[in-house]
mmCIF file of C-alpha atoms in Angstrom:
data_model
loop_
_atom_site.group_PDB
_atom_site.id
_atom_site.type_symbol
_atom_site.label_atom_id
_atom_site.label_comp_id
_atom_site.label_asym_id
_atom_site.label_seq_id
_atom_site.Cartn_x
_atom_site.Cartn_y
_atom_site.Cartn_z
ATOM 1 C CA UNK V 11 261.839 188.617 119.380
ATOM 2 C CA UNK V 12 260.723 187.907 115.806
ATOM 3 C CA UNK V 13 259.238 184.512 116.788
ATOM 4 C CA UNK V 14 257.769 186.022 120.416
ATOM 5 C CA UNK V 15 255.969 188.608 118.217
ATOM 6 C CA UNK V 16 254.122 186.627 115.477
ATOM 7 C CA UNK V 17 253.421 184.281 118.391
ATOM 8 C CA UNK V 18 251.443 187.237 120.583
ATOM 9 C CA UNK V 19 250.056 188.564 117.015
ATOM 10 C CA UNK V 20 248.737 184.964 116.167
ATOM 11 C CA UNK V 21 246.945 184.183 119.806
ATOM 12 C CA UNK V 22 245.640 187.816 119.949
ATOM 13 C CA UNK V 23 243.894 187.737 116.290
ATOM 14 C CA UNK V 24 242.549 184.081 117.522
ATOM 15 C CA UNK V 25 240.973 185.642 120.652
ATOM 16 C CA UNK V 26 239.575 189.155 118.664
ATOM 17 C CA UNK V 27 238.654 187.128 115.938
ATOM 18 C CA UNK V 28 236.556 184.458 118.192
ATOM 19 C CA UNK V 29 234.885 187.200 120.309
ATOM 20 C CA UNK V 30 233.852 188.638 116.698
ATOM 21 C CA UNK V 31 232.457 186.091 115.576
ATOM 22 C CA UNK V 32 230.546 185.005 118.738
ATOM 23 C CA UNK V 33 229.336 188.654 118.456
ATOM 24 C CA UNK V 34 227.999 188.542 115.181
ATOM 25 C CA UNK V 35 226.754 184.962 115.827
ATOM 26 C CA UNK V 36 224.543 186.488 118.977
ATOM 27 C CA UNK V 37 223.698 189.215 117.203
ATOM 28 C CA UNK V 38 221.723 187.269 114.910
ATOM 29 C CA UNK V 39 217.682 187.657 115.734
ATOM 30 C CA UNK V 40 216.026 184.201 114.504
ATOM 31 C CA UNK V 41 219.527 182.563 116.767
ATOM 32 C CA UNK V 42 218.298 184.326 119.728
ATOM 33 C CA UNK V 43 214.654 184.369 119.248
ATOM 34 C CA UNK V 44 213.879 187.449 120.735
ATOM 35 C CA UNK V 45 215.962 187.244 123.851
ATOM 36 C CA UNK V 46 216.909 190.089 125.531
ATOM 37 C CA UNK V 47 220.708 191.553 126.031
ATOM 38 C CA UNK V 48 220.773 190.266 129.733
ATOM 39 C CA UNK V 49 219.875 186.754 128.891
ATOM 40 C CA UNK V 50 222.524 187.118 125.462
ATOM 41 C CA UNK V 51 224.893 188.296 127.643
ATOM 42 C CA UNK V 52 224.634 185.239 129.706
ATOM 43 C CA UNK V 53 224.791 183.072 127.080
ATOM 44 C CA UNK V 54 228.170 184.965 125.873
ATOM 45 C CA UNK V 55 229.781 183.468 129.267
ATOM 46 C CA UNK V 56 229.329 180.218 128.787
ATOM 47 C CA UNK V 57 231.528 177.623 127.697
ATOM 48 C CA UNK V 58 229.333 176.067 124.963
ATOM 49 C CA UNK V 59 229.213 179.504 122.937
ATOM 50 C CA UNK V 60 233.086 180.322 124.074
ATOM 51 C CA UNK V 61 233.806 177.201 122.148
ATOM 52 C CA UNK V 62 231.822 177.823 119.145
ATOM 53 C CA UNK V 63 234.078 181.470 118.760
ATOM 54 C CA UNK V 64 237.504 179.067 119.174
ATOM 55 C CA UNK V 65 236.436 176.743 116.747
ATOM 56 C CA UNK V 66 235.408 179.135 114.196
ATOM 57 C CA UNK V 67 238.731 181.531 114.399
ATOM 58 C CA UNK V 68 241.513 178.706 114.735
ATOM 59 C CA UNK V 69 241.745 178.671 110.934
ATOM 60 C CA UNK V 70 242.658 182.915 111.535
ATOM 61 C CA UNK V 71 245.495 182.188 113.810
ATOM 62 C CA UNK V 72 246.985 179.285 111.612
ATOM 63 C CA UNK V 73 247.077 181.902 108.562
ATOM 64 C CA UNK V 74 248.852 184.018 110.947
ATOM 65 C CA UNK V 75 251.457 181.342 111.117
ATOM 66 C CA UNK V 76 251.279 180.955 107.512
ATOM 67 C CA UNK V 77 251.927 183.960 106.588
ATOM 68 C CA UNK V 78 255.218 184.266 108.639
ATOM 69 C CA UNK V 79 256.833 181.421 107.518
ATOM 70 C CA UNK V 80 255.871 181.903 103.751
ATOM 71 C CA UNK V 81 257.441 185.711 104.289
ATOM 72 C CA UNK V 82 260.880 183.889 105.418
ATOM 73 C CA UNK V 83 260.787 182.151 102.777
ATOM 74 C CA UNK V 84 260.223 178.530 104.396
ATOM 75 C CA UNK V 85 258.488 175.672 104.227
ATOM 76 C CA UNK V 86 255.553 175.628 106.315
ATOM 77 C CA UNK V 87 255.198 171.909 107.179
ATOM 78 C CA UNK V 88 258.697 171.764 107.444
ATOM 79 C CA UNK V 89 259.042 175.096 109.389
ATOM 80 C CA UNK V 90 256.496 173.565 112.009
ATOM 81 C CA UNK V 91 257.893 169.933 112.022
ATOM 82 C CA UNK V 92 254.709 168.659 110.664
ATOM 83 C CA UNK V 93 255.574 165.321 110.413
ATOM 84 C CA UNK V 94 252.786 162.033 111.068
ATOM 85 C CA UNK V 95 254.341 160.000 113.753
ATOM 86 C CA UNK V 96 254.855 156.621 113.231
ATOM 87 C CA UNK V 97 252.678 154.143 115.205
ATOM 88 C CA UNK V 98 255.864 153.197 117.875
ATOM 89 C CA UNK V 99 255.807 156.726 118.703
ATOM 90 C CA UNK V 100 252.851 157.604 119.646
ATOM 91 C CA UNK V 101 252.560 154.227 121.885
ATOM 92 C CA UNK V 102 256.236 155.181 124.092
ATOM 93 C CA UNK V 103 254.832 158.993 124.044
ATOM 94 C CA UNK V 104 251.727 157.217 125.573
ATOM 95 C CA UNK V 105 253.788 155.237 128.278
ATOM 96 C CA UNK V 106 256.121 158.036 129.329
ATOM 97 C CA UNK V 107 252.128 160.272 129.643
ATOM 98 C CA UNK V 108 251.068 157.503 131.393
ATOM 99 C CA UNK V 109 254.143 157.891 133.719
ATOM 100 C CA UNK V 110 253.640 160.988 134.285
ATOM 101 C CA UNK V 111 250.100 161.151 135.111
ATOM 102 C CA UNK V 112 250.933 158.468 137.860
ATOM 103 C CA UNK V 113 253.533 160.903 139.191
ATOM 104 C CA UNK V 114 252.228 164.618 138.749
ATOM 105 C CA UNK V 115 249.871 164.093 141.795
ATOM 106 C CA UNK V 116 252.642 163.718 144.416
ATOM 107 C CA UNK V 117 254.843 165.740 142.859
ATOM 108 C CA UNK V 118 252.478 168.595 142.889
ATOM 109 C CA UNK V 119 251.380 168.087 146.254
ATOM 110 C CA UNK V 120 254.932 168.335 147.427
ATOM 111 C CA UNK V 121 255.482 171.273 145.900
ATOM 112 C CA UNK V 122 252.261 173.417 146.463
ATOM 113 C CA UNK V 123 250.555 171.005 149.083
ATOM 114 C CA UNK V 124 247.099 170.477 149.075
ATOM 115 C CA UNK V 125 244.275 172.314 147.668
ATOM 116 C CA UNK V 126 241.002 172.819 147.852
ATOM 117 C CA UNK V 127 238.837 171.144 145.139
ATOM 118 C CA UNK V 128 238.013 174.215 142.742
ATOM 119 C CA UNK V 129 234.323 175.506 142.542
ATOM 120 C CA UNK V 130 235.215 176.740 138.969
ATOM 121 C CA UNK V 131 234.792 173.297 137.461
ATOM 122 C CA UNK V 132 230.891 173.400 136.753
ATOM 123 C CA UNK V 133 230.109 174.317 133.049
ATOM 124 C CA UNK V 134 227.009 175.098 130.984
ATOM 125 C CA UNK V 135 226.979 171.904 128.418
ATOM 126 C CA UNK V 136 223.512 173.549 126.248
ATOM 127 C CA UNK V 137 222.282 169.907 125.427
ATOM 128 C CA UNK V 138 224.245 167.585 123.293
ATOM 129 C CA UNK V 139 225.046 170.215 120.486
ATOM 130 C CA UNK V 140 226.871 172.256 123.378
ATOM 131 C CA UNK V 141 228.302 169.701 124.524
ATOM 132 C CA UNK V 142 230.224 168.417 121.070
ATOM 133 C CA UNK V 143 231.351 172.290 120.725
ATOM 134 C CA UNK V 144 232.904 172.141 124.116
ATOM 135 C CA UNK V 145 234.287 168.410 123.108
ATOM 136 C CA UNK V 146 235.664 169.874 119.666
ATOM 137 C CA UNK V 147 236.922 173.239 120.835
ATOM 138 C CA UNK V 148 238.839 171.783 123.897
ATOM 139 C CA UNK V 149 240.043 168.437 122.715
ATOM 140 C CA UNK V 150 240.617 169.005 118.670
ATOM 141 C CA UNK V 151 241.037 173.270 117.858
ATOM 142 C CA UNK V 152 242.672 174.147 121.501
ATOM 143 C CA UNK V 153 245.556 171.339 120.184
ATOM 144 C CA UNK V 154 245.895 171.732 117.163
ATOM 145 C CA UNK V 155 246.090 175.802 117.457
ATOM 146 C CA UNK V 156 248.454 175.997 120.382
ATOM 147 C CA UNK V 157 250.359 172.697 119.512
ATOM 148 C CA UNK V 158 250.892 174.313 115.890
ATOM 149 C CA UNK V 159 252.103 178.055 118.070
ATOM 150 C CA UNK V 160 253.991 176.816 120.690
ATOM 151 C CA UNK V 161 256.167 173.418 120.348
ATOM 152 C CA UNK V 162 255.909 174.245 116.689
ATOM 153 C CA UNK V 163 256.670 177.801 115.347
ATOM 154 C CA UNK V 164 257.781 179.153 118.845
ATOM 155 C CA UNK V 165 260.029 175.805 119.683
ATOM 156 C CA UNK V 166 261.346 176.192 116.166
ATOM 157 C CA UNK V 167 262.380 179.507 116.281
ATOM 158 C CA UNK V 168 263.752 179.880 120.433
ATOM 159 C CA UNK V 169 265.961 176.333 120.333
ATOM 160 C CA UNK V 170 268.076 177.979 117.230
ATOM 161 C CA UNK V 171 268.885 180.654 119.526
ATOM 162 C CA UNK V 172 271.311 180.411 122.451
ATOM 163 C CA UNK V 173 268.322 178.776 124.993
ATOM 164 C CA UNK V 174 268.822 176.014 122.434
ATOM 165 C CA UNK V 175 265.853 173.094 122.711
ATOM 166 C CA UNK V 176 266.400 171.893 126.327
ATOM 167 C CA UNK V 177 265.642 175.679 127.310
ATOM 168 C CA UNK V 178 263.001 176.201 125.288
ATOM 169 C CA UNK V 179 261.278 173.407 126.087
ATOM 170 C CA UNK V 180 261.466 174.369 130.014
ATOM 171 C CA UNK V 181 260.530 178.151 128.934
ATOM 172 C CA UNK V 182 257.618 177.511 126.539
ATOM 173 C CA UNK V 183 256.369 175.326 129.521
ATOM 174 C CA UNK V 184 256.252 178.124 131.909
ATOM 175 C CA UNK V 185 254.970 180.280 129.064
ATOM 176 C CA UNK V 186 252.299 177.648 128.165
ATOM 177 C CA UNK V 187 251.053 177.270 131.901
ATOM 178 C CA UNK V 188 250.862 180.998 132.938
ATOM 179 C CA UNK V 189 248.506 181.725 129.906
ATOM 180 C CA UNK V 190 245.733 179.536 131.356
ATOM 181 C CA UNK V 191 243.654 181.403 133.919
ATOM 182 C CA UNK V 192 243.450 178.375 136.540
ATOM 183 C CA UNK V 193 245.174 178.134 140.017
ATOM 184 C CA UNK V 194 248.868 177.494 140.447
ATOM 185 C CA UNK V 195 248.335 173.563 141.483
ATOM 186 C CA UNK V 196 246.455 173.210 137.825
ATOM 187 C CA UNK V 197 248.793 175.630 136.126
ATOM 188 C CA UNK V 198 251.995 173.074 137.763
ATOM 189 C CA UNK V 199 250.156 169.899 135.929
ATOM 190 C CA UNK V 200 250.058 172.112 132.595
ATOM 191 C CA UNK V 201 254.169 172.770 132.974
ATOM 192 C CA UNK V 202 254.509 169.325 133.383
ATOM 193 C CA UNK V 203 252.382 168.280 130.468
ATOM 194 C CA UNK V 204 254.626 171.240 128.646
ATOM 195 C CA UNK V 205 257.706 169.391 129.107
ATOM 196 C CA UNK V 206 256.368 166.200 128.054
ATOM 197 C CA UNK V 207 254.837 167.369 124.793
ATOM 198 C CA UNK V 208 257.947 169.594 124.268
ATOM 199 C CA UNK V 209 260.181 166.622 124.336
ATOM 200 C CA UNK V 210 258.062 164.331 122.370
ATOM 201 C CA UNK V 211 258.204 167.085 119.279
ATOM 202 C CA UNK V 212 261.923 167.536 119.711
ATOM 203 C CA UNK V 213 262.786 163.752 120.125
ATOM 204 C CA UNK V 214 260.533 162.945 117.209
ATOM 205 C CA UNK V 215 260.636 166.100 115.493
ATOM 206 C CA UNK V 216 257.184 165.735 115.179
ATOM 207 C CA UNK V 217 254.847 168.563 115.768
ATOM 208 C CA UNK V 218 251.586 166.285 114.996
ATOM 209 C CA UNK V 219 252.720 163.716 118.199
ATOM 210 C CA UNK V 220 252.140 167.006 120.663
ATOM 211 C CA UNK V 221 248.842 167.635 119.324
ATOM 212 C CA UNK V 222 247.760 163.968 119.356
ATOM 213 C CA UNK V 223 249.296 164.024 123.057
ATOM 214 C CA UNK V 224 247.178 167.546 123.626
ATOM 215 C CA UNK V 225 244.768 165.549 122.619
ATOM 216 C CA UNK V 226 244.540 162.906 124.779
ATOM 217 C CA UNK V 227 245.184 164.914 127.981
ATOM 218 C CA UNK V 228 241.977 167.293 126.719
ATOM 219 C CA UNK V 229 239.832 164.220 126.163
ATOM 220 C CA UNK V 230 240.983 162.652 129.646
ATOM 221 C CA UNK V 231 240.615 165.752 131.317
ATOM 222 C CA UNK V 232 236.914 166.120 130.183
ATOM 223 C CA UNK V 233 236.051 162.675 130.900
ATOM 224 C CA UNK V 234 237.195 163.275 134.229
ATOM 225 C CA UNK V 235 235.146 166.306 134.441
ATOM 226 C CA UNK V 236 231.943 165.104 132.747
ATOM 227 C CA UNK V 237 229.834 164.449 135.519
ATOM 228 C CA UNK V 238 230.234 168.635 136.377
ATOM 229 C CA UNK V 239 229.123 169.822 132.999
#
């Protein structure tokens, strides 16, 4: 319960905090050149500003961490497993994503059957500069800041407990998937990707191989998506 609740208090401060400072940042006059609180309010929506406010509070929800493990007295690299992977790693943890990319697809299908393409796919880029926020946000903060949360303080703290690592792996999955606000065929591919990266920082004890894995899947997701943005 300790772990669950420093884990809800550090994603909560990352969302106030990024909504504050998005606030403040489109609050600022010579920013919005005169525009008016309809077209501001549009701009709040959109990805490219979204991003900005999760880049600029991921350092808030990291102290959050910080602060946790320092008040128990731990290590916190060693608390969150924050150990570089060596070179062979990352290349089977490649493979076995690989794999799995190969195989989510029919798996998926035979267990929630075919879907309609989502509509929800199209994003505002704002030029190139809106464009690298989106790019930096979703494929370098998002992992780092959940990788760090999830298969790193919460894994650490829930496999010393009776679920032990197997069933923390399986419920920070389902914990992982339900948090993202997409349909249940995208939120299955995100369980999926849960166990993988769980298993990869348990096998390796390696916190820093799930974000580089994050990683990957962010930047292949958005290459896939590029030509809707």
């Amino acid at each position: 319960m300790e772990t669950l609740f420093v884990v809800l208090v550090a994603y909560g401060v990352h969302i106030v905090a990024g909504q504050l400072i998005l606030t403040i940042i489109l609050s600022i006059p010579s920013a919005m050149k005169g525009l008016s609180s309809d077209q501001i309010g549009v701009l709040w929506n959109q990805p490219n500003w979204q991003s900005a406010g999760k880049i600029a509070s991921a350092p808030v929800a990291v102290a959050v961490l910080w602060i946790a493990i320092r008040e128990a007295g731990r290590e916190f690299s060693e608390y969150l497993a924050l150990n570089w992977p060596r070179p062979r790693e990352i290349m089977i943890a490649l493979g076995v994503s690989v794999v799995m990319f190969l195989l989510k697809t029919p798996i998926a299908y035979a267990v929630v059957g075919g879907q309609e393409p989502s509509t929800n796919a199209y994003a505002v880029g704002g030029g190139a500069g809106g464009l690298l926020l989106m790019l930096v946000a979703g494929c370098i903060a998002a992992p780092v800041v959940e990788e760090l949360v999830v298969r790193g303080f919460m894994f650490r703290g829930w496999s010393q407990t009776f679920l032990g690592p197997i069933g923390t792996i399986v419920l920070t999955s389902i914990l992982w998937s339900l948090v993202h606000p997409y349909d249940w065929l995208s939120r299955l591919y995100i369980f999926l990707d849960g166990l993988a990266l769980g298993y990869f920082r348990w096998r390796w004890n390696s916190t820093w191989l799930a974000v580089i894995m994050h990683s990957m899947y962010n930047i292949a997701f958005f290459f896939l998506m590029g030509p809707y943005i």
